[in-house]
Every structure is written in C-alpha cells, then in structure tokens.
Amino acid sequence: MKVAVKTFLICLLIAVCSCQQATQPKVGLVLSGGGAKGAAEIGAIKIMEKTGFKPDYIVGTSIGSFIGGMYASGVPIRDIEKLFVSLDRMTMISKDTLEFIIDSVLSAHNVTNFEDTKIPFRCVAVEATLTRQVEEVVLDSGKMLTAIRASMAYPGLFRPVEINGKKLFDGGILNNLPVDVAIDMGAEKIVAVDLQQSETEGLEFSPKDEFGIGGLVDWAFVRPDGSKHRRNVDSTDIYIHPTLQGYNFTSFNEESIRKMIEIGENEARTHWVELQQIKQQPLLPIE
C-alpha cells in the first residue's frame, strides 16, 4: 500500500511539473546597441542568472548582437565579462582584430552558423539600398560571425558587410532595441536592456555622407528609429534601463567597463522579483 501511495505521489509531482513547464511563457531577451556601454548588459545578465532566469530567445543590435550572440552560443557570462574588460577602443575599431575575437570565441563553443547556437538568436542590420534609402534587415541564418559584424558595422568606422548581395550597416540606425523581432520569433514576454539614453543618442554619423541626400531627407523628417524605439519600449514586460550618462560609444577602458558592469547589475537588481516571476521561478532573496 505504501509503495502504491509513493508511486502515486511521484506521478502526481511529475504531472504538476509537466503542466507548469507547458504553461511557462516563452521569454525573449533583447539587447540594444551602445558600443562600450554594452558592459551594462553584461552586468544585467549576471543578475538575471542569479534569479534563475533563462531566455528562450535572444535578439541583439550592434554591441547587443556581440554580447547576445556569444551568450546564445553558450559562452558563460563570466567569460564574456573577462573578454569585454580586456577590450580597448583600438581593438573595437580594427575589423581584422574584432573578427578574430568573435570567430575565436564562437569556434571554441562549436558555433559557426545560426543553427549551432544553444538559444535561438537573431540580430539586426540595415541595408543601404540603391535608391539611397535604408531598410532594416533581420539576420537569422548563415554565419554568425558575418551577421554579428554586419550588425556592428557602425558607419564611419567600418565598411558595410555584404550578405546575400546586400551591403549592411549597424542595425542601431533603424532598430536599436529590436523587441519586435523577439516577438516575431514567438516571445510572449520580453526582457529588454536598453543602453540608449535618449532618442537622438548614437546618431553621430552623417547619413548624407553614407547614404546620399535622399537618406538624409528621410532621416530628418520621418525618423523611423525614434517612433520604433518608443513602440518597442512600450512592448517590454521588464525594461532595464541603466543610467549611463558620462559614458559613450568609445568608453573602452577597464575602469569604465567595470563601472558600467556594476551599474547594469544594480539596475537589474531593481527588477529582481519581476525576473523571477516572469518564468514563475521560486522566489529567492536579492543578492
């Protein structure tokens, strides 16, 4: 009799756990662009892990694609942190050095193409078209290295990266917080880390120089990046927005990086309970 009762309880527990897993929402982690300020994203992810949070999808733009692509590939966040602390401005603007770093890290985790990642991943770039317009391109197949580089191809620093005949630049030009991409992947809940401090920040390049006068006119009067950014912020369930005034795209030095990691940690801690609840995790004390 006791054996039968024990067996029944075990079966009941398994059924309950299976039911809970079936009802868990699919959660997307969205990481914005922001150059060196990506350090704050690393800090935020460190805290997320301590809450037990694990994303089902990851989407990134620019430096968010660099960090998100590595994290989706199974690179431990502590290793991404060590790498980021070691970077400097000259490394980040050297095409060959940057590609070597990305390729080395991904290869060490047996990741070459998108289908090799441990967590489904997408990143965003923009195409400079023959009509002098800019169009958003979501990268979801092919080589991870090439896609991440395209998403990071900041105008004025890097030449465009060609993929399938398209010349692609930094995705932050049109979609710096690609929440909509995560939703299209199937995410039912969104956790976003937004490094952008204002709607005009990060647009120090000249669309006229890069894309021609048509692109400049469209940019000045339509500003699709601003309206899309507002919509994407409104679509988040947990919006982590570290205050990073005083730091910028090029703040690649160890002192600044470590401080921004700490800022990201502190901001994520303010969402500790939300991060546990979004996946219905058992509540843990804030660390």
Short mmCIF file of C-alpha atoms in Angstrom, two decimals, residues 92-239:
data_model
loop_
_atom_site.label_atom_id
_atom_site.label_comp_id
_atom_site.label_asym_id
_atom_site.label_seq_id
_atom_site.Cartn_x
_atom_site.Cartn_y
_atom_site.Cartn_z
CA MET A 92 36.95 47.53 -31.41
CA ILE A 93 37.64 49.65 -34.49
CA SER A 94 40.01 47.13 -36.05
CA LYS A 95 37.98 44.96 -38.43
CA ASP A 96 40.50 42.13 -38.52
CA THR A 97 41.06 42.04 -34.76
CA LEU A 98 37.34 42.19 -33.99
CA GLU A 99 36.58 39.39 -36.43
CA PHE A 100 39.38 37.27 -34.97
CA ILE A 101 37.98 37.71 -31.45
CA ILE A 102 34.41 36.84 -32.44
CA ASP A 103 35.49 33.86 -34.54
CA SER A 104 37.79 32.51 -31.82
CA VAL A 105 35.13 32.68 -29.11
CA LEU A 106 32.37 31.15 -31.24
CA SER A 107 34.64 28.41 -32.62
CA ALA A 108 35.67 27.45 -29.08
CA HIS A 109 31.97 26.69 -28.45
CA ASN A 110 31.48 24.86 -31.77
CA VAL A 111 29.32 27.60 -33.24
CA THR A 112 29.64 28.62 -36.87
CA ASN A 113 26.09 29.18 -38.10
CA PHE A 114 22.86 30.37 -36.50
CA GLU A 115 21.54 26.82 -36.16
CA ASP A 116 24.52 25.96 -33.92
CA THR A 117 23.51 28.29 -31.09
CA LYS A 118 22.20 26.91 -27.80
CA ILE A 119 19.44 29.55 -27.69
CA PRO A 120 17.66 30.77 -30.86
CA PHE A 121 19.28 34.07 -31.87
CA ARG A 122 18.62 36.94 -34.28
CA CYS A 123 20.41 40.22 -34.90
CA VAL A 124 19.56 43.38 -36.79
CA ALA A 125 21.39 45.31 -39.51
CA VAL A 126 20.32 47.87 -42.12
CA GLU A 127 20.81 47.87 -45.86
CA ALA A 128 21.91 50.92 -47.83
CA THR A 129 19.83 50.50 -50.98
CA LEU A 130 20.48 51.77 -54.50
CA THR A 131 17.66 54.29 -54.01
CA ARG A 132 19.65 55.88 -51.17
CA GLN A 133 17.21 54.65 -48.55
CA VAL A 134 17.95 52.50 -45.51
CA GLU A 135 15.99 49.32 -44.80
CA GLU A 136 16.05 47.06 -41.77
CA VAL A 137 17.36 43.53 -42.24
CA VAL A 138 16.86 40.79 -39.64
CA LEU A 139 19.67 38.24 -39.81
CA ASP A 140 18.65 34.71 -38.85
CA SER A 141 20.72 32.31 -40.95
CA GLY A 142 24.20 31.78 -42.26
CA LYS A 143 27.44 32.53 -40.48
CA MET A 144 27.20 34.06 -37.03
CA LEU A 145 30.48 35.93 -37.41
CA THR A 146 29.35 37.69 -40.59
CA ALA A 147 25.95 38.57 -39.15
CA ILE A 148 27.36 39.99 -35.90
CA ARG A 149 29.91 42.03 -37.84
CA ALA A 150 27.17 43.41 -40.08
CA SER A 151 25.07 44.39 -37.07
CA MET A 152 28.14 46.19 -35.65
CA ALA A 153 29.24 47.92 -38.88
CA TYR A 154 28.95 51.45 -37.50
CA PRO A 155 29.03 53.99 -40.38
CA GLY A 156 32.25 55.97 -40.45
CA LEU A 157 34.15 53.26 -38.55
CA PHE A 158 33.53 50.18 -40.69
CA ARG A 159 32.77 49.46 -44.30
CA PRO A 160 29.44 47.71 -44.88
CA VAL A 161 29.38 43.91 -44.64
CA GLU A 162 27.97 42.18 -47.71
CA ILE A 163 25.49 39.35 -47.12
CA ASN A 164 23.45 37.85 -49.98
CA GLY A 165 24.31 40.80 -52.18
CA LYS A 166 23.18 43.37 -49.59
CA LYS A 167 25.54 45.95 -48.13
CA LEU A 168 24.72 46.05 -44.44
CA PHE A 169 25.46 48.56 -41.68
CA ASP A 170 24.88 48.80 -37.93
CA GLY A 171 21.29 47.87 -37.02
CA GLY A 172 21.08 50.68 -34.47
CA ILE A 173 20.40 53.09 -37.32
CA LEU A 174 16.81 51.87 -37.56
CA ASN A 175 16.13 49.46 -34.70
CA ASN A 176 18.37 49.84 -31.67
CA LEU A 177 16.04 47.89 -29.34
CA PRO A 178 14.60 45.10 -31.53
CA VAL A 179 11.76 43.97 -29.27
CA ASP A 180 9.53 43.46 -32.31
CA VAL A 181 11.99 40.89 -33.68
CA ALA A 182 11.81 38.84 -30.48
CA ILE A 183 8.00 38.93 -30.62
CA ASP A 184 8.09 37.74 -34.23
CA MET A 185 10.26 34.81 -33.07
CA GLY A 186 7.49 33.74 -30.69
CA ALA A 187 8.38 35.52 -27.46
CA GLU A 188 5.33 36.06 -25.25
CA LYS A 189 7.22 38.06 -22.63
CA ILE A 190 10.07 40.50 -23.22
CA VAL A 191 13.01 41.41 -21.02
CA ALA A 192 14.98 44.25 -22.60
CA VAL A 193 18.20 46.01 -21.66
CA ASP A 194 18.25 49.45 -23.27
CA LEU A 195 21.55 51.35 -23.33
CA GLN A 196 20.13 54.29 -25.26
CA GLN A 197 19.95 57.36 -23.05
CA SER A 198 17.87 59.50 -25.44
CA GLU A 199 16.20 59.16 -28.84
CA THR A 200 18.95 61.11 -30.61
CA GLU A 201 21.91 59.44 -28.95
CA GLY A 202 24.21 57.31 -31.04
CA LEU A 203 23.47 59.01 -34.37
CA GLU A 204 26.74 60.90 -34.63
CA PHE A 205 27.36 59.65 -38.18
CA SER A 206 26.28 61.55 -41.28
CA PRO A 207 23.51 59.87 -43.32
CA LYS A 208 24.35 62.33 -46.09
CA ASP A 209 27.92 61.04 -46.33
CA GLU A 210 26.96 57.40 -46.02
CA PHE A 211 23.67 57.14 -47.90
CA GLY A 212 23.23 60.29 -50.02
CA ILE A 213 20.83 63.22 -49.76
CA GLY A 214 17.68 61.06 -50.09
CA GLY A 215 18.59 59.14 -46.98
CA LEU A 216 19.28 62.38 -45.13
CA VAL A 217 15.90 63.88 -46.02
CA ASP A 218 14.02 60.74 -44.98
CA TRP A 219 16.00 60.54 -41.77
CA ALA A 220 15.36 64.15 -40.82
CA PHE A 221 11.62 64.17 -41.49
CA VAL A 222 10.47 60.61 -40.83
CA ARG A 223 12.83 59.48 -38.03
CA PRO A 224 11.55 55.88 -38.04
CA ASP A 225 14.12 54.94 -35.42
CA GLY A 226 12.53 57.17 -32.77
CA SER A 227 8.97 56.00 -33.22
CA LYS A 228 10.00 52.35 -33.43
CA HIS A 229 12.10 52.70 -30.30
CA ARG A 230 9.13 54.09 -28.38
CA ARG A 231 6.87 51.27 -29.58
CA ASN A 232 9.44 48.68 -28.64
CA VAL A 233 9.93 50.13 -25.17
CA ASP A 234 6.15 50.05 -24.67
CA SER A 235 6.11 46.36 -25.69
CA THR A 236 8.52 45.22 -22.97
CA ASP A 237 7.45 43.39 -19.83
CA ILE A 238 10.68 44.10 -17.94
CA TYR A 239 12.52 47.22 -19.11
#
